mmCIF file of C-alpha atoms in Angstrom:
data_model
loop_
_atom_site.group_PDB
_atom_site.id
_atom_site.type_symbol
_atom_site.label_atom_id
_atom_site.label_comp_id
_atom_site.label_asym_id
_atom_site.label_seq_id
_atom_site.Cartn_x
_atom_site.Cartn_y
_atom_site.Cartn_z
ATOM 1 C CA MET C 1 -111.664 101.526 45.801
ATOM 2 C CA ALA C 2 -114.973 100.082 44.629
ATOM 3 C CA GLU C 3 -117.465 98.780 47.145
ATOM 4 C CA GLU C 4 -117.714 95.026 47.607
ATOM 5 C CA VAL C 5 -120.905 93.514 46.181
ATOM 6 C CA ILE C 6 -122.262 90.564 48.172
ATOM 7 C CA LEU C 7 -124.230 87.965 46.203
ATOM 8 C CA THR C 8 -125.378 84.399 46.629
ATOM 9 C CA LYS C 9 -124.321 81.956 43.917
ATOM 10 C CA GLN C 10 -127.839 82.185 42.454
ATOM 11 C CA GLY C 11 -127.739 86.000 42.498
ATOM 12 C CA PHE C 12 -124.356 85.964 40.757
ATOM 13 C CA GLU C 13 -125.663 83.637 38.037
ATOM 14 C CA GLU C 14 -128.778 85.802 37.547
ATOM 15 C CA LEU C 15 -126.616 88.917 37.172
ATOM 16 C CA GLU C 16 -124.365 87.187 34.634
ATOM 17 C CA GLN C 17 -127.435 86.049 32.704
ATOM 18 C CA ARG C 18 -128.890 89.579 32.704
ATOM 19 C CA LEU C 19 -125.575 90.944 31.389
ATOM 20 C CA HIS C 20 -125.540 88.352 28.599
ATOM 21 C CA ILE C 21 -129.113 89.253 27.556
ATOM 22 C CA LEU C 22 -128.312 92.975 27.555
ATOM 23 C CA LYS C 23 -125.140 92.550 25.501
ATOM 24 C CA THR C 24 -126.600 90.169 22.944
ATOM 25 C CA GLU C 25 -130.365 90.496 22.590
ATOM 26 C CA LYS C 26 -131.131 93.992 23.907
ATOM 27 C CA ARG C 27 -128.245 95.729 22.121
ATOM 28 C CA GLN C 28 -129.287 94.102 18.854
ATOM 29 C CA GLU C 29 -132.975 94.971 19.328
ATOM 30 C CA ILE C 30 -132.296 98.633 20.071
ATOM 31 C CA SER C 31 -129.841 98.882 17.197
ATOM 32 C CA GLN C 32 -132.551 97.612 14.834
ATOM 33 C CA ILE C 33 -135.082 100.124 16.194
ATOM 34 C CA ILE C 34 -132.593 102.981 15.752
ATOM 35 C CA SER C 35 -131.859 101.893 12.173
ATOM 36 C CA GLU C 36 -135.579 101.798 11.352
ATOM 37 C CA ALA C 37 -136.157 105.205 12.943
ATOM 38 C CA ARG C 38 -133.156 106.653 11.088
ATOM 39 C CA ALA C 39 -134.586 105.358 7.803
ATOM 40 C CA GLN C 40 -137.687 107.504 8.325
ATOM 41 C CA GLY C 41 -135.703 110.629 7.467
ATOM 42 C CA ASP C 42 -135.480 113.848 9.508
ATOM 43 C CA LEU C 43 -134.094 112.924 12.929
ATOM 44 C CA SER C 44 -134.623 116.364 14.504
ATOM 45 C CA GLU C 45 -138.340 115.730 15.057
ATOM 46 C CA ASN C 46 -138.355 111.947 15.230
ATOM 47 C CA ALA C 47 -139.719 110.929 18.643
ATOM 48 C CA GLU C 48 -139.178 107.231 17.887
ATOM 49 C CA TYR C 49 -135.484 107.857 17.244
ATOM 50 C CA ASP C 50 -135.107 109.946 20.419
ATOM 51 C CA ALA C 51 -136.835 107.291 22.530
ATOM 52 C CA ALA C 52 -134.646 104.568 21.026
ATOM 53 C CA LYS C 53 -131.461 106.542 21.724
ATOM 54 C CA ASP C 54 -132.597 107.078 25.333
ATOM 55 C CA GLU C 55 -133.245 103.335 25.687
ATOM 56 C CA GLN C 56 -129.830 102.590 24.186
ATOM 57 C CA ALA C 57 -128.182 104.857 26.771
ATOM 58 C CA ARG C 58 -130.138 103.144 29.581
ATOM 59 C CA ILE C 59 -129.036 99.706 28.382
ATOM 60 C CA GLU C 60 -125.390 100.790 28.178
ATOM 61 C CA ARG C 61 -125.565 102.265 31.712
ATOM 62 C CA GLU C 62 -127.036 99.009 33.025
ATOM 63 C CA ILE C 63 -124.286 96.997 31.287
ATOM 64 C CA LEU C 64 -121.587 99.164 32.885
ATOM 65 C CA ASP C 65 -123.282 98.906 36.281
ATOM 66 C CA ILE C 66 -123.497 95.098 36.126
ATOM 67 C CA GLU C 67 -119.904 94.770 34.898
ATOM 68 C CA GLU C 68 -118.736 96.929 37.826
ATOM 69 C CA LYS C 69 -120.691 94.787 40.295
ATOM 70 C CA LEU C 70 -119.274 91.571 38.846
ATOM 71 C CA ARG C 71 -115.719 92.949 39.135
ATOM 72 C CA ASN C 72 -116.246 93.558 42.856
ATOM 73 C CA VAL C 73 -118.362 90.545 43.748
ATOM 74 C CA LYS C 74 -118.012 88.414 46.841
ATOM 75 C CA ILE C 75 -120.047 85.239 46.542
ATOM 76 C CA ILE C 76 -121.423 83.929 49.809
ATOM 77 C CA ASP C 77 -121.393 80.175 50.027
ATOM 78 C CA THR C 78 -124.183 78.140 51.456
ATOM 79 C CA VAL C 79 -124.389 78.523 55.183
ATOM 80 C CA ALA C 80 -122.884 75.590 57.080
ATOM 81 C CA ASP C 81 -123.632 76.870 60.592
ATOM 82 C CA THR C 82 -127.363 77.125 61.127
ATOM 83 C CA SER C 83 -127.095 77.941 64.829
ATOM 84 C CA VAL C 84 -126.824 81.662 64.061
ATOM 85 C CA VAL C 85 -128.311 83.933 61.381
ATOM 86 C CA SER C 86 -125.723 84.988 58.804
ATOM 87 C CA LEU C 87 -125.549 86.160 55.206
ATOM 88 C CA GLY C 88 -127.197 83.516 53.055
ATOM 89 C CA SER C 89 -129.328 82.107 55.885
ATOM 90 C CA GLU C 90 -132.983 81.384 55.325
ATOM 91 C CA VAL C 91 -134.795 82.515 58.468
ATOM 92 C CA THR C 92 -138.340 81.748 59.549
ATOM 93 C CA ILE C 93 -139.642 84.388 61.933
ATOM 94 C CA TYR C 94 -142.831 85.082 63.822
ATOM 95 C CA ASN C 95 -144.091 88.675 63.702
ATOM 96 C CA PHE C 96 -145.931 89.398 66.951
ATOM 97 C CA LYS C 97 -147.678 92.454 65.485
ATOM 98 C CA THR C 98 -149.200 90.685 62.458
ATOM 99 C CA GLU C 99 -149.289 87.269 64.161
ATOM 100 C CA LYS C 100 -147.820 85.711 61.014
ATOM 101 C CA GLU C 101 -144.852 83.520 60.195
ATOM 102 C CA LEU C 102 -142.552 84.836 57.488
ATOM 103 C CA LYS C 103 -139.584 83.283 55.730
ATOM 104 C CA TYR C 104 -136.684 85.400 54.447
ATOM 105 C CA ARG C 105 -133.241 84.766 52.984
ATOM 106 C CA ILE C 106 -130.617 87.289 54.130
ATOM 107 C CA VAL C 107 -128.734 88.557 51.051
ATOM 108 C CA GLY C 108 -126.615 91.531 49.982
ATOM 109 C CA THR C 109 -128.287 94.760 48.867
ATOM 110 C CA THR C 110 -127.808 94.061 45.148
ATOM 111 C CA GLU C 111 -129.844 90.876 45.346
ATOM 112 C CA SER C 112 -132.476 92.156 47.765
ATOM 113 C CA ASP C 113 -136.112 91.640 46.720
ATOM 114 C CA PRO C 114 -138.523 91.598 49.676
ATOM 115 C CA PHE C 115 -141.444 90.537 47.464
ATOM 116 C CA SER C 116 -139.667 87.264 46.710
ATOM 117 C CA GLY C 117 -138.465 86.715 50.272
ATOM 118 C CA LYS C 118 -134.941 88.145 49.948
ATOM 119 C CA ILE C 119 -134.050 90.899 52.402
ATOM 120 C CA SER C 120 -130.851 92.889 52.567
ATOM 121 C CA ASN C 121 -128.331 92.453 55.328
ATOM 122 C CA GLU C 122 -128.443 96.262 55.569
ATOM 123 C CA SER C 123 -132.236 96.521 55.990
ATOM 124 C CA PRO C 124 -133.590 97.106 59.509
ATOM 125 C CA VAL C 125 -134.904 93.519 59.742
ATOM 126 C CA GLY C 126 -131.758 92.038 58.181
ATOM 127 C CA LYS C 127 -129.490 93.954 60.574
ATOM 128 C CA ALA C 128 -131.589 92.935 63.574
ATOM 129 C CA LEU C 129 -131.518 89.229 62.648
ATOM 130 C CA LEU C 130 -127.809 88.896 61.805
ATOM 131 C CA GLY C 131 -125.859 87.149 64.541
ATOM 132 C CA LYS C 132 -128.969 86.050 66.437
ATOM 133 C CA LYS C 133 -129.757 82.472 67.456
ATOM 134 C CA LEU C 134 -132.747 80.186 67.158
ATOM 135 C CA GLY C 135 -135.497 81.139 69.610
ATOM 136 C CA GLN C 136 -134.230 84.685 70.150
ATOM 137 C CA THR C 137 -136.633 87.617 69.963
ATOM 138 C CA VAL C 138 -135.505 90.876 68.342
ATOM 139 C CA GLU C 139 -137.051 94.304 68.127
ATOM 140 C CA VAL C 140 -136.850 96.219 64.864
ATOM 141 C CA VAL C 141 -137.389 99.961 64.756
ATOM 142 C CA ASN C 142 -138.601 101.271 61.405
ATOM 143 C CA ASN C 143 -140.825 104.050 60.036
ATOM 144 C CA ALA C 144 -143.959 102.216 61.197
ATOM 145 C CA GLY C 145 -142.712 101.906 64.767
ATOM 146 C CA THR C 146 -141.225 98.950 66.592
ATOM 147 C CA ILE C 147 -141.927 95.370 65.607
ATOM 148 C CA LYS C 148 -141.064 92.293 67.610
ATOM 149 C CA LEU C 149 -139.832 89.165 65.792
ATOM 150 C CA LYS C 150 -139.000 85.701 67.087
ATOM 151 C CA ILE C 151 -136.605 83.415 65.189
ATOM 152 C CA LEU C 152 -138.346 80.078 64.633
ATOM 153 C CA ALA C 153 -135.889 78.415 62.230
ATOM 154 C CA ILE C 154 -132.507 79.022 60.600
ATOM 155 C CA ASN C 155 -131.650 77.072 57.442
ATOM 156 C CA SER C 156 -128.869 77.173 54.884
#
């Protein structure tokens, strides 16, 4: 049985959009490049053709991967209960080590992007925050040691 893929509604829509672009625009672009490279003659020593075929294979793998994820998707609705951190929650935390406030949305691994404030429910910080309440302090053990975080706000 395939593994369940957890996405927010926004993450689901972004994945569908990416699939559409790959199937329409990217397939057409790579097909054109292959045709042009093929027209140059001898394919045995045509680096442009080889690179285009490799890119075509990468695109097809990505299409299959996205289609598989979409078949097994579980969309998390907006969070109604903001008294506890759950999947989909936006959490404002205070990091005692860096003395900074940070804001993260807890999402599934597929949608995770720490640089845009989305952390996975399976990451050390995500795991530590899930199920915790406003005002609670948690300790997260990672490669850099132990960090202490305080939950300042929980939003949907």
